[in-house]
């Protein structure tokens, strides 16, 4: 657990860890929710040249506050250009222009497949979730996929009730066997650790623990027996600049969305 | 040239029980006023198509107007669940709702195919995903040139598409700007199209020769409803009312608070009430 004495929350650490993996020359398709905060933090810190794309059609957007939805006017007002949604999915995503698809999800399994569709049987769901939206094709056509979501035994599950978007399928070369040439999920940034797929089996492996976290603590938040890398690292703590920029972004966002 | 009608006339004349209806607007320019008129007139057994059924379709589903929903993402964006959609799917209230679920790419391609007068859309989609197992309308075609197997879905051909645009001129040509979503495709794919607008003007004032304009002869009826997209927004007219999207969550969570809200804000309201709901631009 992150004690308050660390000076940052687990969610802040997750967002910052997720932001750090983005590069200045990435063209990033931004998923709703946690990915949006991470992508904009990256843009406001080490990656000012990053191109952020939202599925509403906004290309190269530079919002001053985080959008509540993927189609807030802020995204269009600050974008280089805004295209129609069929064009977004046909030319820009399917056309292979996206270097990183950044996704969240309700549930994930050990091969980084994601479920945002249902909990329980599809025809009689216990919980009806929003559905896939753009994710099934983002997961297929982006050069690589980053995922960010908080850990928990109901989120990190042994078996998904529904595969909304394919990660590494049943592992190994499953993606290649389906004809996919993209890398699929390459990193998962959580509130407690960072996971990466094993190069061969593609099973998610903990490569870095966030400050204050233990193996046992992380294992308790995961529904399958977790593997840890031989050279397990500790995630560098957030810098003062990262925290300051992130908190200012959230504060601007809170003020903007409380209006109306 | 389209007919210039009141909203009540447009819905009464052109939307029938049992119709397949697409109401589009990708977060922006969502035709809320038209949806409320459909609720007031008590339309039933509708098949509702929409990429992102948000609060508007939560309201239509909650009052029992729909028998079927064709969609790709059903949530309150940035806030959480659509509780009325969930109640219909999970508990069959007010009645069981049939769903045909796709991805965004499939829905966008299906509208485009409809506008292009094609029977189906093809794209590289659903690879490794479970939706094709539960949606028999997700099929495949083999490319005759390369042998690649591609996803195929039926074209959307709504009986009526309804959109909200920024403004119309006196000939009924309409202008959209900003996030334009799939509205042009939805209108051109439909047998009839109803367009509500913020205002009717002498000159559209299109900012560019490439502006998104739907000629009046592609539209069945034009209706001026200032504020008609609230709580979504109209680029250059008013902002998205994010506070309302957040406020909707507790309203829709329980059946009685939902029905009380519909009674007060839809059944006892008129299209003219939308003008006062607009937040400042």
XYZ file of C-alpha atoms in Angstrom:
541
model
C 0.000 0.000 0.000
C 1.114 3.520 -0.679
C 1.256 5.211 2.684
C 0.275 8.892 2.682
C 3.848 9.596 3.764
C 5.010 8.795 0.223
C 3.491 12.097 -0.842
C 1.440 10.755 -3.750
C -1.520 8.451 -4.262
C -1.525 5.079 -5.997
C -3.703 6.539 -8.739
C -1.253 9.388 -9.295
C 1.589 6.876 -9.531
C -0.411 4.877 -12.094
C -1.118 7.912 -14.265
C 2.489 9.075 -14.091
C 3.875 5.604 -14.879
C 1.484 5.431 -17.840
C 2.503 8.880 -19.081
C 6.217 8.092 -18.953
C 6.048 5.321 -21.548
C 4.716 7.644 -24.255
C 7.248 9.124 -26.667
C 7.430 12.575 -28.202
C 6.926 11.232 -31.733
C 4.036 8.894 -30.913
C 0.703 9.131 -32.674
C -1.577 7.981 -29.893
C -5.223 6.897 -30.092
C -6.524 7.857 -26.664
C -9.119 5.741 -24.863
C -11.635 7.291 -22.498
C -10.907 7.586 -18.756
C -7.532 6.789 -17.217
C -5.635 6.757 -20.543
C -6.744 10.316 -21.291
C -5.135 11.684 -18.104
C -1.892 9.808 -18.817
C -1.688 10.936 -22.445
C -2.248 14.576 -21.598
C 0.237 14.432 -18.736
C 2.826 13.126 -21.196
C 2.031 15.989 -23.569
C 2.378 18.537 -20.762
C 5.702 17.112 -19.527
C 8.252 15.121 -21.524
C 6.383 14.617 -24.825
C 5.136 18.020 -26.043
C 5.272 16.840 -29.652
C 2.981 13.825 -29.178
C -0.046 13.623 -31.457
C -3.179 12.753 -29.478
C -6.144 11.396 -31.405
C -9.606 10.761 -29.958
C -12.133 8.551 -31.714
C -14.519 11.486 -32.118
C -12.256 12.506 -34.996
C -9.980 15.073 -33.357
C -6.373 14.775 -34.571
C -3.514 16.526 -32.763
C -5.667 17.848 -29.960
C -4.158 19.863 -27.084
C -6.888 20.241 -24.449
C -6.242 22.523 -21.492
C -8.550 20.406 -19.307
C -9.300 16.696 -19.509
C -12.417 16.020 -21.550
C -15.299 14.381 -19.689
C -16.221 12.550 -22.896
C -14.192 11.675 -25.980
C -16.061 14.406 -27.854
C -15.948 17.516 -25.665
C -15.712 20.762 -27.628
C -12.317 21.407 -26.016
C -10.881 18.549 -28.083
C -12.144 19.962 -31.372
C -11.276 23.584 -30.520
C -7.616 22.715 -29.877
C -7.129 20.054 -32.593
C -5.065 20.391 -35.749
C -8.035 19.006 -37.658
C -11.248 17.120 -36.986
C -12.388 14.371 -39.348
C -15.601 12.372 -39.609
C -15.820 9.177 -37.581
C -15.858 6.755 -40.565
C -12.682 8.413 -41.837
C -11.101 8.137 -38.377
C -11.625 4.392 -38.246
C -10.927 3.684 -41.930
C -7.990 5.880 -42.909
C -6.255 6.710 -39.665
C -6.723 3.565 -37.550
C -7.192 0.760 -40.103
C -4.792 2.645 -42.382
C -2.003 1.986 -39.909
C -1.188 5.544 -38.864
C -1.437 4.957 -35.096
C 1.727 4.049 -33.167
C 0.091 3.572 -29.745
C -3.453 2.676 -28.824
C -3.956 3.512 -25.145
C -6.765 1.516 -23.561
C -8.363 0.894 -20.196
C -10.837 -1.812 -19.357
C -13.082 -3.274 -16.703
C -11.326 -6.652 -16.729
C -8.064 -8.069 -18.053
C -6.597 -11.563 -18.164
C -3.020 -12.825 -18.103
C -2.663 -12.422 -21.864
C -3.899 -8.811 -21.740
C -7.214 -9.526 -23.413
C -9.784 -6.951 -22.259
C -13.451 -7.133 -21.311
C -15.674 -4.063 -21.306
C -18.841 -5.858 -22.466
C -20.537 -8.013 -19.797
C -19.980 -9.752 -16.492
C -21.865 -13.037 -16.558
C -23.489 -14.653 -19.601
C -23.952 -12.360 -22.616
C -27.682 -13.100 -22.959
C -28.414 -12.714 -19.238
C -25.650 -10.493 -17.905
C -25.078 -9.868 -14.229
C -23.568 -6.523 -15.146
C -24.013 -4.944 -18.537
C -20.894 -2.852 -19.237
C -20.737 -0.154 -21.967
C -19.285 -2.390 -24.686
C -16.285 -2.190 -26.937
C -16.657 1.138 -28.710
C -13.479 1.587 -30.712
C -11.395 -0.865 -28.693
C -11.653 -4.069 -30.801
C -10.095 -2.384 -33.825
C -7.765 -0.099 -31.828
C -6.331 -3.272 -30.265
C -5.824 -4.837 -33.698
C -4.487 -1.946 -35.764
C -2.330 0.245 -33.497
C 1.364 -0.614 -33.786
C 1.351 -1.405 -30.056
C -1.097 -1.201 -27.180
C -0.547 0.328 -23.770
C -3.093 -0.461 -21.076
C -3.682 1.355 -17.817
C -6.100 0.197 -15.134
C -6.174 -0.254 -11.366
C -5.484 -3.734 -9.988
C -8.005 -5.757 -8.015
C -9.032 -9.409 -7.984
C -12.307 -8.600 -9.786
C -10.441 -6.686 -12.518
C -7.412 -8.946 -13.014
C -9.197 -12.250 -13.560
C -8.254 -15.841 -14.328
C -10.827 -16.106 -17.119
C -12.689 -13.303 -18.854
C -16.438 -13.808 -19.315
C -16.129 -12.013 -22.683
C -13.221 -10.937 -24.864
C -14.114 -7.454 -26.067
C -10.706 -6.749 -27.543
C -7.949 -9.222 -28.161
C -4.600 -8.806 -26.511
C -2.440 -11.888 -26.945
C -5.395 -14.305 -27.115
C -4.272 -17.627 -25.700
C -0.645 -16.475 -25.725
C 2.413 -17.309 -27.782
C 1.983 -16.477 -31.465
C -1.828 -16.320 -31.372
C -1.928 -12.823 -32.852
C 0.339 -13.760 -35.749
C -1.771 -16.864 -36.439
C -4.795 -14.585 -36.892
C -2.857 -12.521 -39.416
C -2.122 -9.580 -37.138
C 1.206 -7.890 -37.759
C 0.923 -5.392 -34.907
C 2.571 -5.958 -31.523
C -0.528 -6.012 -29.325
C -0.276 -5.054 -25.644
C 3.340 -4.316 -24.689
C 2.861 -2.657 -21.276
C 0.243 -2.537 -18.536
C 0.541 0.301 -16.023
C -1.449 -0.290 -12.828
C -1.714 1.518 -9.498
C 0.744 -0.950 -7.937
C 3.138 -2.170 -10.605
C 4.041 -2.342 -14.280
C 3.551 -5.556 -16.240
C 4.903 -6.604 -19.621
C 4.196 -9.731 -21.638
C 6.832 -12.449 -21.569
C 8.604 -12.358 -24.970
C 7.639 -15.976 -25.772
C 4.566 -17.002 -23.783
C 3.100 -13.446 -23.829
C 1.910 -13.933 -20.242
C 1.890 -10.666 -18.311
C 4.849 -10.476 -15.962
C 5.479 -7.894 -13.248
C 8.622 -5.990 -14.243
C 8.475 -3.099 -11.781
C 6.864 -2.513 -8.387
C 5.768 0.996 -7.507
C 7.393 2.512 -4.387
C 6.012 0.981 -1.184
C 4.550 -2.087 -2.928
C 5.459 -5.710 -2.163
C 5.175 -8.910 -4.194
C 2.626 -10.272 -1.734
C 0.567 -7.089 -1.861
C 0.444 -7.160 -5.648
C -0.314 -10.896 -5.787
C -3.327 -10.346 -3.536
C -4.804 -7.965 -6.122
C -4.585 -10.421 -9.012
C -6.885 -13.327 -9.854
C -4.176 -15.510 -11.386
C -0.792 -16.634 -9.992
C 1.416 -13.720 -10.979
C 4.851 -14.116 -12.475
C 7.621 -11.670 -11.593
C 10.622 -10.773 -13.734
C 14.000 -12.057 -12.554
C 15.322 -8.496 -12.514
C 12.300 -6.941 -10.803
C 12.739 -3.183 -10.543
C 11.209 -0.410 -8.472
C 9.299 2.245 -10.411
C 10.941 5.636 -9.841
C 8.721 7.766 -7.605
C 6.899 10.670 -9.228
C 9.008 13.777 -9.615
C 7.855 17.069 -8.163
C 7.198 18.331 -11.702
C 5.098 15.303 -12.679
C 2.943 15.650 -9.562
C 2.577 19.390 -9.933
C 1.506 19.206 -13.586
C -0.882 16.301 -12.976
C -2.545 17.938 -9.975
C -2.915 21.244 -11.804
C -4.493 19.401 -14.757
C -6.993 17.646 -12.482
C -7.774 20.908 -10.661
C -8.461 22.760 -13.933
C -10.605 19.828 -15.047
C -12.632 19.782 -11.812
C -13.345 23.488 -12.090
C -14.344 23.218 -15.746
C -16.725 20.277 -15.286
C -18.414 21.671 -12.190
C -19.720 24.591 -14.262
C -22.528 24.310 -16.717
C -36.513 21.483 -50.675
C -37.441 20.142 -47.238
C -40.586 21.081 -45.371
C -40.128 23.636 -42.611
C -42.201 22.165 -39.799
C -42.712 22.435 -36.073
C -41.029 19.641 -34.145
C -44.402 18.142 -33.213
C -45.452 18.125 -36.898
C -42.144 16.660 -38.066
C -42.260 13.735 -35.624
C -46.014 13.159 -36.074
C -45.678 13.095 -39.865
C -42.438 11.176 -40.329
C -41.795 8.877 -37.341
C -44.078 5.859 -37.012
C -44.398 3.072 -34.449
C -42.084 0.232 -35.421
C -39.705 2.406 -37.439
C -35.963 1.876 -37.532
C -34.595 5.161 -36.336
C -31.045 6.515 -36.232
C -30.436 9.548 -34.058
C -26.803 10.473 -34.425
C -24.321 12.980 -33.075
C -21.006 11.751 -31.687
C -21.093 13.469 -28.273
C -21.674 16.742 -30.166
C -25.009 17.878 -31.713
C -27.133 15.100 -30.218
C -30.788 15.637 -31.185
C -32.244 15.673 -27.667
C -35.247 17.892 -28.428
C -36.359 15.539 -31.202
C -35.959 12.536 -28.920
C -38.078 14.185 -26.263
C -40.789 14.887 -28.834
C -40.784 11.178 -29.736
C -41.283 10.367 -26.038
C -44.098 12.920 -25.732
C -45.879 11.451 -28.751
C -45.572 7.966 -27.252
C -43.851 6.163 -30.132
C -43.404 2.425 -29.495
C -41.605 -0.616 -30.909
C -38.770 1.425 -32.375
C -35.489 -0.099 -33.489
C -32.958 2.484 -32.367
C -29.576 2.739 -34.081
C -26.811 4.822 -32.566
C -23.049 4.377 -32.153
C -23.023 5.788 -28.642
C -26.424 5.459 -26.986
C -25.925 7.950 -24.200
C -28.468 9.795 -22.074
C -30.909 10.368 -24.962
C -31.300 6.657 -25.663
C -31.290 5.927 -21.910
C -34.422 8.105 -21.804
C -36.070 6.487 -24.845
C -35.294 2.978 -23.556
C -36.416 3.866 -20.039
C -39.874 4.968 -21.203
C -40.249 1.787 -23.249
C -40.129 3.336 -26.725
C -37.625 0.824 -28.103
C -37.869 -2.880 -28.868
C -34.308 -3.144 -30.164
C -31.023 -1.282 -29.904
C -28.204 -1.451 -32.481
C -25.090 0.143 -30.969
C -21.382 0.009 -30.219
C -20.866 1.801 -26.880
C -23.608 2.304 -24.314
C -22.441 4.448 -21.433
C -22.637 7.910 -19.920
C -19.302 9.170 -21.269
C -16.844 9.923 -18.489
C -19.480 9.287 -15.821
C -20.440 5.592 -15.839
C -23.330 3.330 -16.709
C -26.579 4.032 -18.483
C -28.841 2.769 -15.730
C -32.022 2.594 -17.826
C -30.219 0.623 -20.560
C -28.804 -1.687 -17.910
C -32.201 -2.142 -16.252
C -33.697 -3.111 -19.628
C -30.902 -5.559 -20.490
C -30.327 -7.001 -17.003
C -33.902 -7.001 -15.655
C -36.197 -6.534 -18.648
C -37.656 -3.245 -17.347
C -39.899 -1.764 -18.647
C -39.645 -4.642 -21.123
C -36.954 -6.830 -22.620
C -34.724 -4.995 -25.066
C -33.166 -6.866 -27.983
C -29.625 -5.764 -28.701
C -27.432 -5.983 -31.770
C -23.959 -5.017 -30.687
C -21.051 -3.922 -32.872
C -17.766 -2.054 -32.623
C -17.453 1.624 -33.557
C -15.577 0.705 -36.726
C -18.418 -1.595 -37.785
C -21.123 0.992 -37.089
C -19.272 3.783 -38.900
C -18.630 1.507 -41.877
C -22.283 0.375 -41.876
C -23.511 3.981 -42.109
C -21.033 4.698 -44.879
C -22.199 1.602 -46.783
C -25.799 2.744 -46.397
C -24.957 6.198 -47.731
C -23.112 4.545 -50.640
C -26.165 2.375 -51.432
C -24.214 -0.833 -50.773
C -25.785 -3.868 -49.085
C -22.983 -4.370 -46.592
C -19.767 -2.907 -45.251
C -16.423 -4.642 -45.170
C -13.430 -3.817 -43.026
C -10.605 -5.442 -41.108
C -12.326 -5.959 -37.796
C -13.318 -8.043 -34.785
C -10.083 -10.048 -34.982
C -9.891 -12.342 -31.945
C -12.932 -10.694 -30.374
C -16.052 -12.440 -29.008
C -18.754 -10.201 -30.529
C -19.043 -12.302 -33.733
C -20.047 -15.242 -31.494
C -23.092 -13.396 -30.140
C -24.095 -11.216 -33.103
C -25.151 -13.238 -36.187
C -25.010 -10.050 -38.273
C -21.224 -10.042 -37.998
C -20.047 -12.221 -40.860
C -17.087 -12.325 -43.226
C -16.180 -12.004 -46.885
C -13.075 -13.193 -48.678
C -11.208 -10.641 -50.737
C -11.385 -11.807 -54.394
C -7.913 -10.379 -55.052
C -5.834 -11.393 -52.027
C -7.878 -14.102 -50.320
C -7.867 -12.150 -47.060
C -10.919 -12.801 -44.874
C -12.525 -9.515 -43.829
C -15.377 -8.668 -41.484
C -18.757 -7.841 -43.028
C -21.815 -6.204 -41.470
C -25.132 -5.151 -43.056
C -25.437 -1.535 -44.188
C -27.521 0.731 -41.983
C -30.648 1.833 -43.873
C -32.809 3.636 -41.287
C -36.422 4.505 -42.050
C -35.642 7.877 -40.527
C -32.412 9.545 -39.450
C -32.600 12.510 -37.120
C -29.707 14.885 -36.506
C -29.185 18.336 -35.010
C -27.154 20.783 -37.098
C -25.920 24.305 -36.486
C -28.094 26.216 -38.919
C -30.152 26.036 -42.085
C -30.752 28.588 -44.793
C -34.149 29.424 -46.299
C -33.753 26.607 -48.849
C -33.180 24.087 -46.091
C -29.476 23.510 -46.722
C -27.833 22.726 -43.393
C -24.330 23.257 -41.985
C -22.401 21.118 -39.513
C -19.069 22.082 -37.995
C -16.790 20.671 -35.334
C -17.058 17.010 -34.420
C -19.239 15.856 -37.305
C -19.409 12.176 -36.319
C -21.473 10.049 -38.686
C -24.328 12.497 -39.252
C -23.777 13.044 -42.963
C -23.626 9.286 -43.519
C -26.715 8.698 -41.336
C -28.756 11.225 -43.325
C -27.656 9.902 -46.716
C -28.284 6.280 -45.635
C -31.877 6.935 -44.530
C -35.180 6.910 -46.400
C -36.150 10.145 -44.622
C -34.145 12.686 -42.647
C -35.276 15.191 -40.041
C -32.809 17.922 -39.108
C -33.254 20.228 -36.133
C -31.104 23.365 -36.182
C -30.092 26.156 -33.829
C -31.365 28.804 -36.214
C -32.608 29.457 -39.742
C -30.678 32.197 -41.496
C -30.566 33.979 -44.859
C -26.953 32.986 -45.502
C -25.384 29.795 -44.075
C -22.074 31.632 -43.694
C -20.120 28.459 -44.446
C -16.564 29.079 -43.302
C -14.923 27.078 -46.097
C -15.767 25.649 -49.538
C -15.210 22.258 -47.881
C -17.643 22.804 -45.023
C -19.912 19.911 -44.187
C -23.175 20.923 -45.809
C -26.178 18.708 -46.451
C -28.153 20.105 -49.398
C -31.795 20.751 -48.638
C -32.863 18.196 -51.239
C -31.335 15.395 -49.082
C -33.539 16.358 -46.126
C -37.236 15.677 -45.495
C -37.940 18.210 -42.773
C -36.082 21.084 -41.111
C -37.071 22.334 -37.669
C -35.606 25.285 -35.775
C -35.062 24.273 -32.146
C -32.603 26.605 -30.410
C -30.767 24.620 -27.740
C -32.111 21.380 -29.207
C -28.862 19.527 -28.574
C -28.729 20.249 -24.835
C -27.118 18.737 -22.700
C -24.720 17.950 -25.552
C -23.435 20.995 -27.366
C -23.461 22.977 -30.582
C -20.066 24.195 -31.756
C -19.948 27.980 -31.544
C -23.404 28.209 -29.940
C -23.112 26.629 -26.491
C -20.876 24.268 -24.560
C -21.481 20.728 -23.438
C -23.340 20.725 -20.118
C -20.973 18.314 -18.384
C -22.612 19.051 -15.027
C -25.887 17.622 -16.382
C -24.181 14.444 -17.601
C -22.850 13.986 -14.062
C -26.269 14.829 -12.544
C -27.997 12.245 -14.763
C -26.362 9.335 -12.948
C -28.445 9.529 -9.729
C -31.600 10.542 -11.662
C -31.463 7.422 -13.849
C -30.313 5.018 -11.146
C -33.846 4.423 -9.772
C -37.018 3.891 -11.789
C -39.131 6.376 -9.812
C -36.639 9.252 -9.956
C -36.234 8.598 -13.675
C -39.981 8.609 -14.337
C -40.430 11.758 -12.245
C -37.699 13.471 -14.263
C -39.300 12.422 -17.571
C -42.664 13.697 -16.391
C -41.313 17.080 -15.313
C -38.744 17.724 -18.044
C -40.177 15.931 -21.069
C -43.915 15.292 -20.741
C -44.637 18.713 -19.214
C -42.124 20.542 -21.381
C -42.034 21.811 -24.963
C -39.279 22.182 -27.563
C -39.173 25.901 -26.722
C -37.871 25.030 -23.246
C -34.534 23.913 -24.711
C -33.445 27.498 -25.434
C -33.272 28.323 -21.718
C -31.269 25.181 -20.915
C -28.233 26.215 -22.946
C -25.156 27.045 -20.906
C -23.133 30.050 -22.047
C -20.825 29.509 -25.025
